[in-house]
Amino acid sequence: KTINASRLGYRITDKFVAHYFGRVFDNPAAAINEDMLKPELQSEEVFMDGIENLCDAQKKSALNYFKDGTIKYACPLLKIVLHVMAYGHYEGKSIHDPEIRALFTREAMLKSDWYKQRLVTKQQRDTVRLMSNIKALEDFMNRPGYAMEAARLGVHDRLNAAHKELARVSSDKYLEELVGTLGADPIVFDEA
């Protein structure tokens, strides 16, 4: 029987447990003891049972994405991980398949269409936000009796700065500057 020990991921330390679990538990050391932090000290049977319990919990959690349809909102890499957690493979390939693993490199992610869409979405949202800001500033300047207040607040200078920022954000150069950032999630949830 295959035991997916790689599902353990990275090791957490007692310092990590005290710092982060201490926000949830009164006594984090009682919830996560030394044996849990050092699985290599456990018996082989207990270790394998722990891995199987972890894999079962991951499977149960991942299957919920398929049951409720929210899998359609996951980015491609998360879809792969959820497929592997739920079904043990993605399109007949394991998570250890070189073709699948290659998708998780930084280079592949930066070249992917879904990542490029995140950058375009970020640019579009920044453009819309700035256009809204410009309209609000123009509306304020055009209100009767607000000329002195607009001058006191430097609204004209703010408007010029907003126009410059809009030109910058609308450019192809800005899109290039966004490479390496998170961008923005293009998901638009259905209004029900």
mmCIF file of C-alpha atoms in Angstrom:
data_model
loop_
_atom_site.group_PDB
_atom_site.id
_atom_site.type_symbol
_atom_site.label_atom_id
_atom_site.label_comp_id
_atom_site.label_asym_id
_atom_site.label_seq_id
_atom_site.Cartn_x
_atom_site.Cartn_y
_atom_site.Cartn_z
ATOM 1 C CA LYS A 1 0.000 0.000 0.000
ATOM 2 C CA THR A 2 1.328 3.433 -0.951
ATOM 3 C CA ILE A 3 1.652 5.955 1.880
ATOM 4 C CA ASN A 4 1.723 9.532 0.594
ATOM 5 C CA ALA A 5 4.237 10.846 3.106
ATOM 6 C CA SER A 6 4.956 13.854 0.892
ATOM 7 C CA ARG A 7 1.539 15.182 1.920
ATOM 8 C CA LEU A 8 3.068 16.164 5.254
ATOM 9 C CA GLY A 9 4.685 19.173 3.634
ATOM 10 C CA TYR A 10 7.080 21.277 5.675
ATOM 11 C CA ARG A 11 7.754 20.708 9.350
ATOM 12 C CA ILE A 12 6.443 23.129 11.932
ATOM 13 C CA THR A 13 8.382 23.778 15.109
ATOM 14 C CA ASP A 14 7.385 24.213 18.740
ATOM 15 C CA LYS A 15 8.135 27.942 18.345
ATOM 16 C CA PHE A 16 5.689 28.125 15.409
ATOM 17 C CA VAL A 17 3.060 26.244 17.461
ATOM 18 C CA ALA A 18 3.503 28.536 20.479
ATOM 19 C CA HIS A 19 3.322 31.696 18.363
ATOM 20 C CA TYR A 20 0.450 30.873 15.984
ATOM 21 C CA PHE A 21 -1.539 28.181 17.780
ATOM 22 C CA GLY A 22 -1.301 30.248 20.973
ATOM 23 C CA ARG A 23 -3.787 32.612 19.355
ATOM 24 C CA VAL A 24 -6.336 29.808 19.224
ATOM 25 C CA PHE A 25 -5.483 27.454 22.112
ATOM 26 C CA ASP A 26 -4.891 28.307 25.760
ATOM 27 C CA ASN A 27 -2.179 25.648 25.882
ATOM 28 C CA PRO A 28 -0.945 24.962 22.352
ATOM 29 C CA ALA A 29 1.670 22.466 23.597
ATOM 30 C CA ALA A 30 -1.169 20.236 24.817
ATOM 31 C CA ALA A 31 -2.924 20.334 21.429
ATOM 32 C CA ILE A 32 0.253 19.765 19.391
ATOM 33 C CA ASN A 33 2.736 17.739 21.387
ATOM 34 C CA GLU A 34 6.398 16.847 20.774
ATOM 35 C CA ASP A 35 5.497 13.508 19.143
ATOM 36 C CA MET A 36 3.313 15.273 16.581
ATOM 37 C CA LEU A 37 6.096 17.717 15.733
ATOM 38 C CA LYS A 38 8.608 14.893 15.197
ATOM 39 C CA PRO A 39 6.797 12.144 13.305
ATOM 40 C CA GLU A 40 10.073 10.323 12.701
ATOM 41 C CA LEU A 41 10.096 9.448 16.412
ATOM 42 C CA GLN A 42 6.698 7.742 16.161
ATOM 43 C CA SER A 43 6.320 4.072 15.434
ATOM 44 C CA GLU A 44 5.973 3.245 11.749
ATOM 45 C CA GLU A 45 2.381 2.140 12.326
ATOM 46 C CA VAL A 46 1.374 5.388 14.051
ATOM 47 C CA PHE A 47 3.196 7.434 11.409
ATOM 48 C CA MET A 48 1.410 5.660 8.539
ATOM 49 C CA ASP A 49 -1.949 5.962 10.301
ATOM 50 C CA GLY A 50 -1.374 9.701 10.730
ATOM 51 C CA ILE A 51 -0.561 10.108 7.027
ATOM 52 C CA GLU A 52 -3.664 8.146 6.031
ATOM 53 C CA ASN A 53 -5.825 10.314 8.313
ATOM 54 C CA LEU A 54 -4.308 13.428 6.756
ATOM 55 C CA CYS A 55 -4.927 12.151 3.212
ATOM 56 C CA ASP A 56 -8.522 11.224 4.092
ATOM 57 C CA ALA A 57 -9.139 14.715 5.499
ATOM 58 C CA GLN A 58 -7.592 16.318 2.400
ATOM 59 C CA LYS A 59 -9.727 14.146 0.124
ATOM 60 C CA LYS A 60 -12.906 15.007 2.007
ATOM 61 C CA SER A 61 -12.087 18.709 1.903
ATOM 62 C CA ALA A 62 -11.139 18.681 -1.806
ATOM 63 C CA LEU A 63 -14.266 16.764 -2.832
ATOM 64 C CA ASN A 64 -16.381 19.630 -1.480
ATOM 65 C CA TYR A 65 -15.030 21.875 -4.263
ATOM 66 C CA PHE A 66 -16.356 19.414 -6.838
ATOM 67 C CA LYS A 67 -19.671 18.832 -5.055
ATOM 68 C CA ASP A 68 -20.587 22.499 -4.737
ATOM 69 C CA GLY A 69 -19.123 23.560 -8.098
ATOM 70 C CA THR A 70 -16.610 26.042 -6.691
ATOM 71 C CA ILE A 71 -13.829 24.141 -8.458
ATOM 72 C CA LYS A 72 -14.642 26.338 -11.482
ATOM 73 C CA TYR A 73 -13.351 29.356 -9.552
ATOM 74 C CA ALA A 74 -9.974 27.801 -8.683
ATOM 75 C CA CYS A 75 -6.910 28.864 -10.643
ATOM 76 C CA PRO A 76 -5.428 26.074 -12.795
ATOM 77 C CA LEU A 77 -2.692 25.160 -10.313
ATOM 78 C CA LEU A 78 -5.137 24.901 -7.429
ATOM 79 C CA LYS A 79 -7.429 22.788 -9.632
ATOM 80 C CA ILE A 80 -4.558 20.357 -10.149
ATOM 81 C CA VAL A 81 -3.862 20.149 -6.424
ATOM 82 C CA LEU A 82 -7.556 19.667 -5.615
ATOM 83 C CA HIS A 83 -7.878 16.932 -8.265
ATOM 84 C CA VAL A 84 -4.880 15.117 -6.785
ATOM 85 C CA MET A 85 -6.222 15.501 -3.243
ATOM 86 C CA ALA A 86 -9.688 14.278 -4.238
ATOM 87 C CA TYR A 87 -8.891 11.608 -6.812
ATOM 88 C CA GLY A 88 -5.161 10.873 -6.498
ATOM 89 C CA HIS A 89 -4.352 12.142 -10.008
ATOM 90 C CA TYR A 90 -4.925 14.924 -12.519
ATOM 91 C CA GLU A 91 -5.834 13.836 -16.040
ATOM 92 C CA GLY A 92 -4.362 10.413 -15.261
ATOM 93 C CA LYS A 93 -1.048 11.862 -14.015
ATOM 94 C CA SER A 94 0.239 11.893 -10.458
ATOM 95 C CA ILE A 95 1.509 15.000 -8.728
ATOM 96 C CA HIS A 96 5.011 13.542 -9.200
ATOM 97 C CA ASP A 97 4.726 13.473 -13.002
ATOM 98 C CA PRO A 98 7.395 15.800 -14.482
ATOM 99 C CA GLU A 99 4.815 17.385 -16.810
ATOM 100 C CA ILE A 100 2.580 18.288 -13.851
ATOM 101 C CA ARG A 101 5.475 19.453 -11.678
ATOM 102 C CA ALA A 102 6.745 21.702 -14.469
ATOM 103 C CA LEU A 103 3.470 23.663 -14.290
ATOM 104 C CA PHE A 104 4.354 24.737 -10.737
ATOM 105 C CA THR A 105 7.590 26.538 -11.627
ATOM 106 C CA ARG A 106 7.728 30.318 -11.439
ATOM 107 C CA GLU A 107 8.577 30.544 -15.129
ATOM 108 C CA ALA A 108 5.583 28.440 -16.200
ATOM 109 C CA MET A 109 3.250 30.405 -13.959
ATOM 110 C CA LEU A 110 4.439 33.764 -15.302
ATOM 111 C CA LYS A 111 3.924 32.568 -18.897
ATOM 112 C CA SER A 112 0.481 31.099 -18.263
ATOM 113 C CA ASP A 113 -2.663 32.627 -19.752
ATOM 114 C CA TRP A 114 -4.450 32.614 -16.390
ATOM 115 C CA TYR A 115 -1.656 34.664 -14.803
ATOM 116 C CA LYS A 116 -1.630 37.136 -17.704
ATOM 117 C CA GLN A 117 -5.392 37.525 -17.236
ATOM 118 C CA ARG A 118 -4.803 38.417 -13.574
ATOM 119 C CA LEU A 119 -2.429 41.211 -14.660
ATOM 120 C CA VAL A 120 -4.858 42.558 -17.273
ATOM 121 C CA THR A 121 -7.641 42.462 -14.666
ATOM 122 C CA LYS A 122 -5.469 44.429 -12.216
ATOM 123 C CA GLN A 123 -4.721 47.012 -14.900
ATOM 124 C CA GLN A 124 -8.408 47.315 -15.818
ATOM 125 C CA ARG A 125 -9.479 47.734 -12.187
ATOM 126 C CA ASP A 126 -6.796 50.335 -11.532
ATOM 127 C CA THR A 127 -7.924 52.220 -14.653
ATOM 128 C CA VAL A 128 -11.583 52.136 -13.602
ATOM 129 C CA ARG A 129 -10.662 53.278 -10.079
ATOM 130 C CA LEU A 130 -8.640 56.210 -11.396
ATOM 131 C CA MET A 131 -11.379 57.231 -13.830
ATOM 132 C CA SER A 132 -13.812 57.216 -10.919
ATOM 133 C CA ASN A 133 -11.410 59.335 -8.845
ATOM 134 C CA ILE A 134 -11.017 61.814 -11.723
ATOM 135 C CA LYS A 135 -14.784 62.113 -12.101
ATOM 136 C CA ALA A 136 -15.188 62.728 -8.358
ATOM 137 C CA LEU A 137 -12.498 65.426 -8.405
ATOM 138 C CA GLU A 138 -14.019 67.099 -11.468
ATOM 139 C CA ASP A 139 -17.490 66.980 -9.909
ATOM 140 C CA PHE A 140 -16.109 68.583 -6.740
ATOM 141 C CA MET A 141 -14.374 71.360 -8.688
ATOM 142 C CA ASN A 142 -17.544 72.067 -10.685
ATOM 143 C CA ARG A 143 -19.847 72.374 -7.675
ATOM 144 C CA PRO A 144 -21.199 75.891 -7.284
ATOM 145 C CA GLY A 145 -19.590 77.744 -4.403
ATOM 146 C CA TYR A 146 -16.741 75.227 -3.936
ATOM 147 C CA ALA A 147 -13.999 77.046 -5.872
ATOM 148 C CA MET A 148 -12.246 78.323 -2.716
ATOM 149 C CA GLU A 149 -12.503 74.957 -0.996
ATOM 150 C CA ALA A 150 -11.179 73.187 -4.101
ATOM 151 C CA ALA A 151 -8.233 75.581 -4.155
ATOM 152 C CA ARG A 152 -7.583 75.120 -0.414
ATOM 153 C CA LEU A 153 -7.585 71.315 -0.813
ATOM 154 C CA GLY A 154 -5.400 71.421 -3.924
ATOM 155 C CA VAL A 155 -8.009 69.584 -5.972
ATOM 156 C CA HIS A 156 -6.600 70.925 -9.243
ATOM 157 C CA ASP A 157 -3.153 69.447 -8.450
ATOM 158 C CA ARG A 158 -4.779 66.191 -7.370
ATOM 159 C CA LEU A 159 -6.704 66.077 -10.634
ATOM 160 C CA ASN A 160 -3.510 66.597 -12.651
ATOM 161 C CA ALA A 161 -1.778 63.840 -10.650
ATOM 162 C CA ALA A 162 -4.741 61.513 -11.221
ATOM 163 C CA HIS A 163 -4.620 62.158 -14.994
ATOM 164 C CA LYS A 164 -0.878 61.385 -15.020
ATOM 165 C CA GLU A 165 -1.436 58.208 -13.004
ATOM 166 C CA LEU A 166 -4.255 57.156 -15.354
ATOM 167 C CA ALA A 167 -1.929 57.561 -18.343
ATOM 168 C CA ARG A 168 0.741 55.491 -16.566
ATOM 169 C CA VAL A 169 -1.654 52.741 -15.471
ATOM 170 C CA SER A 170 -3.220 52.519 -18.934
ATOM 171 C CA SER A 171 0.132 51.893 -20.632
ATOM 172 C CA ASP A 172 1.726 48.620 -21.741
ATOM 173 C CA LYS A 173 4.704 49.525 -19.537
ATOM 174 C CA TYR A 174 2.457 49.336 -16.453
ATOM 175 C CA LEU A 175 1.344 45.858 -17.479
ATOM 176 C CA GLU A 176 5.020 44.852 -17.657
ATOM 177 C CA GLU A 177 5.606 46.385 -14.201
ATOM 178 C CA LEU A 178 2.898 44.135 -12.792
ATOM 179 C CA VAL A 179 4.756 40.935 -13.751
ATOM 180 C CA GLY A 180 5.692 39.162 -10.534
ATOM 181 C CA THR A 181 2.786 40.608 -8.558
ATOM 182 C CA LEU A 182 -0.457 38.849 -7.662
ATOM 183 C CA GLY A 183 -2.442 40.911 -10.126
ATOM 184 C CA ALA A 184 -6.184 40.731 -9.452
ATOM 185 C CA ASP A 185 -8.602 37.819 -9.453
ATOM 186 C CA PRO A 186 -10.809 38.009 -12.562
ATOM 187 C CA ILE A 187 -13.613 36.033 -10.913
ATOM 188 C CA VAL A 188 -17.018 37.642 -11.064
ATOM 189 C CA PHE A 189 -19.465 35.667 -8.979
ATOM 190 C CA ASP A 190 -22.889 34.998 -10.371
ATOM 191 C CA GLU A 191 -25.549 37.207 -8.834
ATOM 192 C CA ALA A 192 -28.209 34.824 -7.590
#
